[in-house]
């Protein structure tokens, strides 16, 4: 007599496809905005013909128009172009931060939840220490230690996200480890590593995707905040936070702040809406 144990992922995948077909319009719009932002970061030259670094002095501080959608800055540079070209740095940095958080935090949570015992105690206390430090403060400490560059800001943001991924991953691993199909696999002779990779890891990772998407939006905000405070690349870089920082010195021409701030907020709100939808379809 042979027993066959299967993971419940197939039903989750089916429900995911059904939910995708019932995607609300606001989620579809959010996806469209995120796709546009990603396209900006990959091929900015397809969306504008202006230079992000060279301006026309005679055109400085012009208001939004058909020719200059977001107006121009104090050096006559097209602000829309600056925002588009700054997307690559902002999006790439946020992705780096998410990857660091997912890999490092997920590994810590996986080891703590699966091995248990003193390993769980030590790693859990380490995560508690990280959680006790405000994320933005931790990012500032890290970027101050390793240098003021956008990539360093991304690393610092990723380090600040490790704790939350570790906590969620640990909880999911412990819950999955106690599931009936995992116990049945143990009784059927499955090794610890087989059960880890075949059952626990796929099931425990279901909650990581919505969290990673949410963290992507939060990383954009943290990196923009660090750039605003001068912890990112210096001018003539066009990171979104740096554009807002430069624009605040010219509040008489408010589009210099409103345009990059609006793009940043709209992107983060879209990412957050997608994350909420993913959690509901999980």
CSV table of N, CA and C in Angstrom, one decimal, residues 118-210:
chain,number,residue,atom,x,y,z
A,118,UNK,N,18.1,26.0,20.2
A,118,UNK,CA,18.9,27.1,20.5
A,118,UNK,C,19.2,28.0,19.3
A,119,UNK,N,19.1,27.4,18.1
A,119,UNK,CA,19.2,28.2,16.8
A,119,UNK,C,18.1,29.2,16.7
A,120,UNK,N,16.9,28.7,17.0
A,120,UNK,CA,15.7,29.6,17.0
A,120,UNK,C,15.8,30.7,18.0
A,121,UNK,N,16.3,30.4,19.2
A,121,UNK,CA,16.4,31.3,20.3
A,121,UNK,C,17.4,32.4,19.9
A,122,UNK,N,18.6,32.1,19.4
A,122,UNK,CA,19.6,33.0,19.1
A,122,UNK,C,19.1,33.9,17.9
A,123,UNK,N,18.6,33.3,16.9
A,123,UNK,CA,18.2,34.1,15.7
A,123,UNK,C,17.0,35.0,16.1
A,124,UNK,N,16.1,34.5,16.9
A,124,UNK,CA,14.9,35.3,17.3
A,124,UNK,C,15.3,36.5,18.1
A,125,UNK,N,16.3,36.3,19.0
A,125,UNK,CA,16.7,37.5,19.7
A,125,UNK,C,17.4,38.5,18.8
A,126,UNK,N,18.2,38.0,17.8
A,126,UNK,CA,18.8,38.9,16.9
A,126,UNK,C,17.8,39.7,16.1
A,127,UNK,N,16.7,39.1,15.7
A,127,UNK,CA,15.6,39.7,15.0
A,127,UNK,C,14.9,40.7,15.9
A,128,UNK,N,14.8,40.4,17.2
A,128,UNK,CA,14.2,41.3,18.1
A,128,UNK,C,15.0,42.6,18.3
A,129,UNK,N,16.3,42.5,18.2
A,129,UNK,CA,17.2,43.6,18.3
A,129,UNK,C,17.0,44.5,17.1
A,130,UNK,N,16.9,43.9,15.9
A,130,UNK,CA,16.7,44.7,14.7
A,130,UNK,C,15.4,45.4,14.7
A,131,UNK,N,14.3,44.7,15.2
A,131,UNK,CA,13.0,45.3,15.2
A,131,UNK,C,12.9,46.4,16.2
A,132,UNK,N,13.8,46.4,17.2
A,132,UNK,CA,13.8,47.5,18.3
A,132,UNK,C,14.3,48.8,17.7
A,133,UNK,N,15.0,48.7,16.6
A,133,UNK,CA,15.6,50.0,16.0
A,133,UNK,C,14.7,50.4,14.9
A,134,UNK,N,14.2,51.7,14.9
A,134,UNK,CA,13.4,52.1,13.8
A,134,UNK,C,14.0,51.9,12.4
A,135,UNK,N,13.3,51.5,11.4
A,135,UNK,CA,13.9,51.1,10.2
A,135,UNK,C,14.6,52.3,9.5
A,136,UNK,N,14.1,53.4,9.5
A,136,UNK,CA,14.7,54.6,8.9
A,136,UNK,C,16.0,54.9,9.6
A,137,UNK,N,16.0,54.9,10.9
A,137,UNK,CA,17.2,55.2,11.7
A,137,UNK,C,18.3,54.1,11.4
A,138,UNK,N,17.9,52.9,11.3
A,138,UNK,CA,18.8,51.8,11.0
A,138,UNK,C,19.4,52.0,9.7
A,139,UNK,N,18.6,52.4,8.7
A,139,UNK,CA,19.1,52.7,7.3
A,139,UNK,C,20.1,53.9,7.3
A,140,UNK,N,19.8,54.9,8.1
A,140,UNK,CA,20.7,56.1,8.2
A,140,UNK,C,22.0,55.6,8.8
A,141,UNK,N,22.0,54.8,9.9
A,141,UNK,CA,23.2,54.3,10.5
A,141,UNK,C,24.1,53.5,9.5
A,142,UNK,N,23.4,52.6,8.8
A,142,UNK,CA,24.2,51.8,7.9
A,142,UNK,C,24.8,52.6,6.7
A,143,UNK,N,24.0,53.5,6.1
A,143,UNK,CA,24.5,54.3,5.0
A,143,UNK,C,25.6,55.2,5.5
A,144,UNK,N,25.5,55.7,6.7
A,144,UNK,CA,26.6,56.6,7.2
A,144,UNK,C,27.9,55.8,7.4
A,145,UNK,N,27.7,54.5,7.7
A,145,UNK,CA,28.9,53.7,7.9
A,145,UNK,C,29.6,53.3,6.6
A,146,UNK,N,28.8,53.0,5.6
A,146,UNK,CA,29.4,52.5,4.3
A,146,UNK,C,29.6,53.5,3.2
A,147,UNK,N,29.0,54.7,3.4
A,147,UNK,CA,29.2,55.8,2.4
A,147,UNK,C,27.9,56.3,1.8
A,148,UNK,N,28.0,57.6,1.3
A,148,UNK,CA,26.8,58.3,0.8
A,148,UNK,C,26.7,58.0,-0.7
A,149,UNK,N,26.1,57.0,-1.1
A,149,UNK,CA,25.7,56.7,-2.5
A,149,UNK,C,24.4,56.0,-2.5
A,150,UNK,N,23.8,56.0,-3.7
A,150,UNK,CA,22.4,55.4,-3.8
A,150,UNK,C,22.5,53.9,-3.6
A,151,UNK,N,23.5,53.3,-4.1
A,151,UNK,CA,23.6,51.8,-3.9
A,151,UNK,C,23.8,51.5,-2.5
A,152,UNK,N,24.5,52.3,-1.8
A,152,UNK,CA,24.7,52.1,-0.3
A,152,UNK,C,23.4,52.3,0.4
A,153,UNK,N,22.6,53.3,-0.1
A,153,UNK,CA,21.3,53.6,0.5
A,153,UNK,C,20.4,52.4,0.3
A,154,UNK,N,20.5,51.7,-0.8
A,154,UNK,CA,19.7,50.5,-1.1
A,154,UNK,C,20.1,49.4,-0.2
A,155,UNK,N,21.5,49.2,0.0
A,155,UNK,CA,21.9,48.2,1.0
A,155,UNK,C,21.4,48.5,2.4
A,156,UNK,N,21.5,49.7,2.8
A,156,UNK,CA,21.0,50.1,4.1
A,156,UNK,C,19.5,49.8,4.3
A,157,UNK,N,18.8,50.1,3.2
A,157,UNK,CA,17.3,49.9,3.3
A,157,UNK,C,17.1,48.4,3.3
A,158,UNK,N,17.8,47.6,2.6
A,158,UNK,CA,17.7,46.1,2.6
A,158,UNK,C,18.0,45.6,4.0
A,159,UNK,N,19.0,46.1,4.6
A,159,UNK,CA,19.4,45.6,6.0
A,159,UNK,C,18.3,45.9,7.0
A,160,UNK,N,17.7,47.1,6.8
A,160,UNK,CA,16.6,47.5,7.7
A,160,UNK,C,15.3,46.6,7.5
A,161,UNK,N,15.2,45.9,6.4
A,161,UNK,CA,14.0,45.1,6.1
A,161,UNK,C,14.2,43.7,6.5
A,162,UNK,N,15.4,43.3,6.8
A,162,UNK,CA,15.7,41.9,7.1
A,162,UNK,C,14.9,41.4,8.3
A,163,UNK,N,14.7,42.1,9.3
A,163,UNK,CA,14.0,41.7,10.5
A,163,UNK,C,12.5,41.3,10.2
A,164,UNK,N,11.8,42.1,9.4
A,164,UNK,CA,10.4,41.8,9.1
A,164,UNK,C,10.2,40.6,8.3
A,165,UNK,N,11.1,40.4,7.3
A,165,UNK,CA,11.1,39.2,6.5
A,165,UNK,C,11.4,37.9,7.3
A,166,UNK,N,12.4,38.1,8.2
A,166,UNK,CA,12.7,37.0,9.1
A,166,UNK,C,11.6,36.6,10.0
A,167,UNK,N,10.9,37.6,10.6
A,167,UNK,CA,9.8,37.3,11.5
A,167,UNK,C,8.6,36.6,10.7
A,168,UNK,N,8.3,37.1,9.6
A,168,UNK,CA,7.2,36.5,8.8
A,168,UNK,C,7.6,35.1,8.3
A,169,UNK,N,8.8,34.9,7.8
A,169,UNK,CA,9.3,33.6,7.4
A,169,UNK,C,9.3,32.6,8.5
A,170,UNK,N,9.7,33.0,9.6
A,170,UNK,CA,9.8,32.1,10.8
A,170,UNK,C,8.4,31.6,11.2
A,171,UNK,N,7.5,32.5,11.2
A,171,UNK,CA,6.1,32.2,11.6
A,171,UNK,C,5.5,31.2,10.6
A,172,UNK,N,5.7,31.5,9.3
A,172,UNK,CA,5.1,30.6,8.3
A,172,UNK,C,5.8,29.2,8.3
A,173,UNK,N,7.1,29.2,8.5
A,173,UNK,CA,7.7,27.9,8.6
A,173,UNK,C,7.2,27.0,9.7
A,174,UNK,N,7.1,27.7,10.9
A,174,UNK,CA,6.6,27.0,12.1
A,174,UNK,C,5.1,26.5,11.8
A,175,UNK,N,4.3,27.3,11.2
A,175,UNK,CA,2.9,26.9,10.9
A,175,UNK,C,2.9,25.7,9.9
A,176,UNK,N,3.7,25.8,8.9
A,176,UNK,CA,3.7,24.8,7.9
A,176,UNK,C,4.3,23.5,8.4
A,177,UNK,N,5.3,23.6,9.3
A,177,UNK,CA,6.0,22.4,9.8
A,177,UNK,C,5.0,21.6,10.6
A,178,UNK,N,4.0,22.2,11.2
A,178,UNK,CA,3.0,21.5,12.0
A,178,UNK,C,1.8,21.0,11.2
A,179,UNK,N,1.8,21.2,9.9
A,179,UNK,CA,0.7,20.8,9.1
A,179,UNK,C,0.6,19.3,8.9
A,180,UNK,N,-0.5,18.8,8.7
A,180,UNK,CA,-0.7,17.3,8.6
A,180,UNK,C,0.1,16.7,7.5
A,181,UNK,N,0.1,17.3,6.3
A,181,UNK,CA,0.8,16.7,5.2
A,181,UNK,C,2.3,16.6,5.4
A,182,UNK,N,2.8,17.6,6.2
A,182,UNK,CA,4.3,17.5,6.5
A,182,UNK,C,4.5,16.4,7.5
A,183,UNK,N,3.7,16.2,8.5
A,183,UNK,CA,3.9,15.1,9.4
A,183,UNK,C,3.7,13.8,8.7
A,184,UNK,N,2.8,13.7,7.7
A,184,UNK,CA,2.6,12.5,7.0
A,184,UNK,C,3.8,12.2,6.1
A,185,UNK,N,4.5,13.2,5.6
A,185,UNK,CA,5.7,13.0,4.8
A,185,UNK,C,6.8,12.5,5.7
A,186,UNK,N,6.9,13.0,6.9
A,186,UNK,CA,7.9,12.5,7.8
A,186,UNK,C,7.7,11.0,8.1
A,187,UNK,N,6.4,10.6,8.3
A,187,UNK,CA,6.1,9.2,8.6
A,187,UNK,C,6.3,8.3,7.4
A,188,UNK,N,6.2,8.9,6.2
A,188,UNK,CA,6.4,8.1,5.0
A,188,UNK,C,7.9,7.9,4.7
A,189,UNK,N,8.8,8.5,5.5
A,189,UNK,CA,10.2,8.3,5.3
A,189,UNK,C,10.9,9.5,4.6
A,190,UNK,N,10.3,10.6,4.5
A,190,UNK,CA,10.9,11.7,3.8
A,190,UNK,C,12.0,12.3,4.7
A,191,UNK,N,13.1,12.7,4.1
A,191,UNK,CA,14.2,13.3,4.9
A,191,UNK,C,13.9,14.7,5.2
A,192,UNK,N,14.6,15.2,6.2
A,192,UNK,CA,14.4,16.6,6.6
A,192,UNK,C,14.6,17.6,5.5
A,193,UNK,N,15.7,17.4,4.7
A,193,UNK,CA,15.9,18.3,3.6
A,193,UNK,C,14.9,18.2,2.5
A,194,UNK,N,14.4,17.0,2.2
A,194,UNK,CA,13.4,16.8,1.2
A,194,UNK,C,12.1,17.5,1.6
A,195,UNK,N,11.7,17.4,2.9
A,195,UNK,CA,10.5,18.0,3.4
A,195,UNK,C,10.7,19.5,3.4
A,196,UNK,N,11.9,20.0,3.7
A,196,UNK,CA,12.2,21.4,3.7
A,196,UNK,C,12.0,22.0,2.3
A,197,UNK,N,12.6,21.4,1.3
A,197,UNK,CA,12.5,22.0,0.0
A,197,UNK,C,11.2,21.7,-0.8
A,198,UNK,N,10.6,20.5,-0.5
A,198,UNK,CA,9.4,20.1,-1.2
A,198,UNK,C,8.2,20.6,-0.6
A,199,UNK,N,8.1,20.8,0.7
A,199,UNK,CA,6.8,21.1,1.3
A,199,UNK,C,6.9,22.5,2.1
A,200,UNK,N,7.8,22.6,3.0
A,200,UNK,CA,7.9,23.7,3.9
A,200,UNK,C,8.2,25.0,3.1
A,201,UNK,N,9.3,25.0,2.4
A,201,UNK,CA,9.7,26.2,1.7
A,201,UNK,C,8.7,26.8,0.7
A,202,UNK,N,8.1,25.9,-0.2
A,202,UNK,CA,7.1,26.5,-1.1
A,202,UNK,C,5.8,27.0,-0.4
A,203,UNK,N,5.4,26.3,0.6
A,203,UNK,CA,4.2,26.8,1.3
A,203,UNK,C,4.4,28.0,2.2
A,204,UNK,N,5.6,28.0,2.9
A,204,UNK,CA,6.0,29.2,3.7
A,204,UNK,C,6.2,30.4,2.9
A,205,UNK,N,6.6,30.3,1.7
A,205,UNK,CA,7.0,31.5,0.8
A,205,UNK,C,5.8,32.2,0.3
A,206,UNK,N,4.6,31.6,0.5
A,206,UNK,CA,3.4,32.3,-0.1
A,206,UNK,C,3.1,33.7,0.5
A,207,UNK,N,3.5,33.8,1.8
A,207,UNK,CA,3.3,35.1,2.4
A,207,UNK,C,4.4,36.1,2.1
A,208,UNK,N,5.5,35.6,1.6
A,208,UNK,CA,6.6,36.5,1.3
A,208,UNK,C,6.4,37.4,0.1
A,209,UNK,N,5.7,36.9,-0.9
A,209,UNK,CA,5.5,37.7,-2.1
A,209,UNK,C,4.7,39.0,-1.9
A,210,UNK,N,3.6,38.9,-1.2
A,210,UNK,CA,2.9,40.2,-0.9
A,210,UNK,C,3.7,41.1,0.0
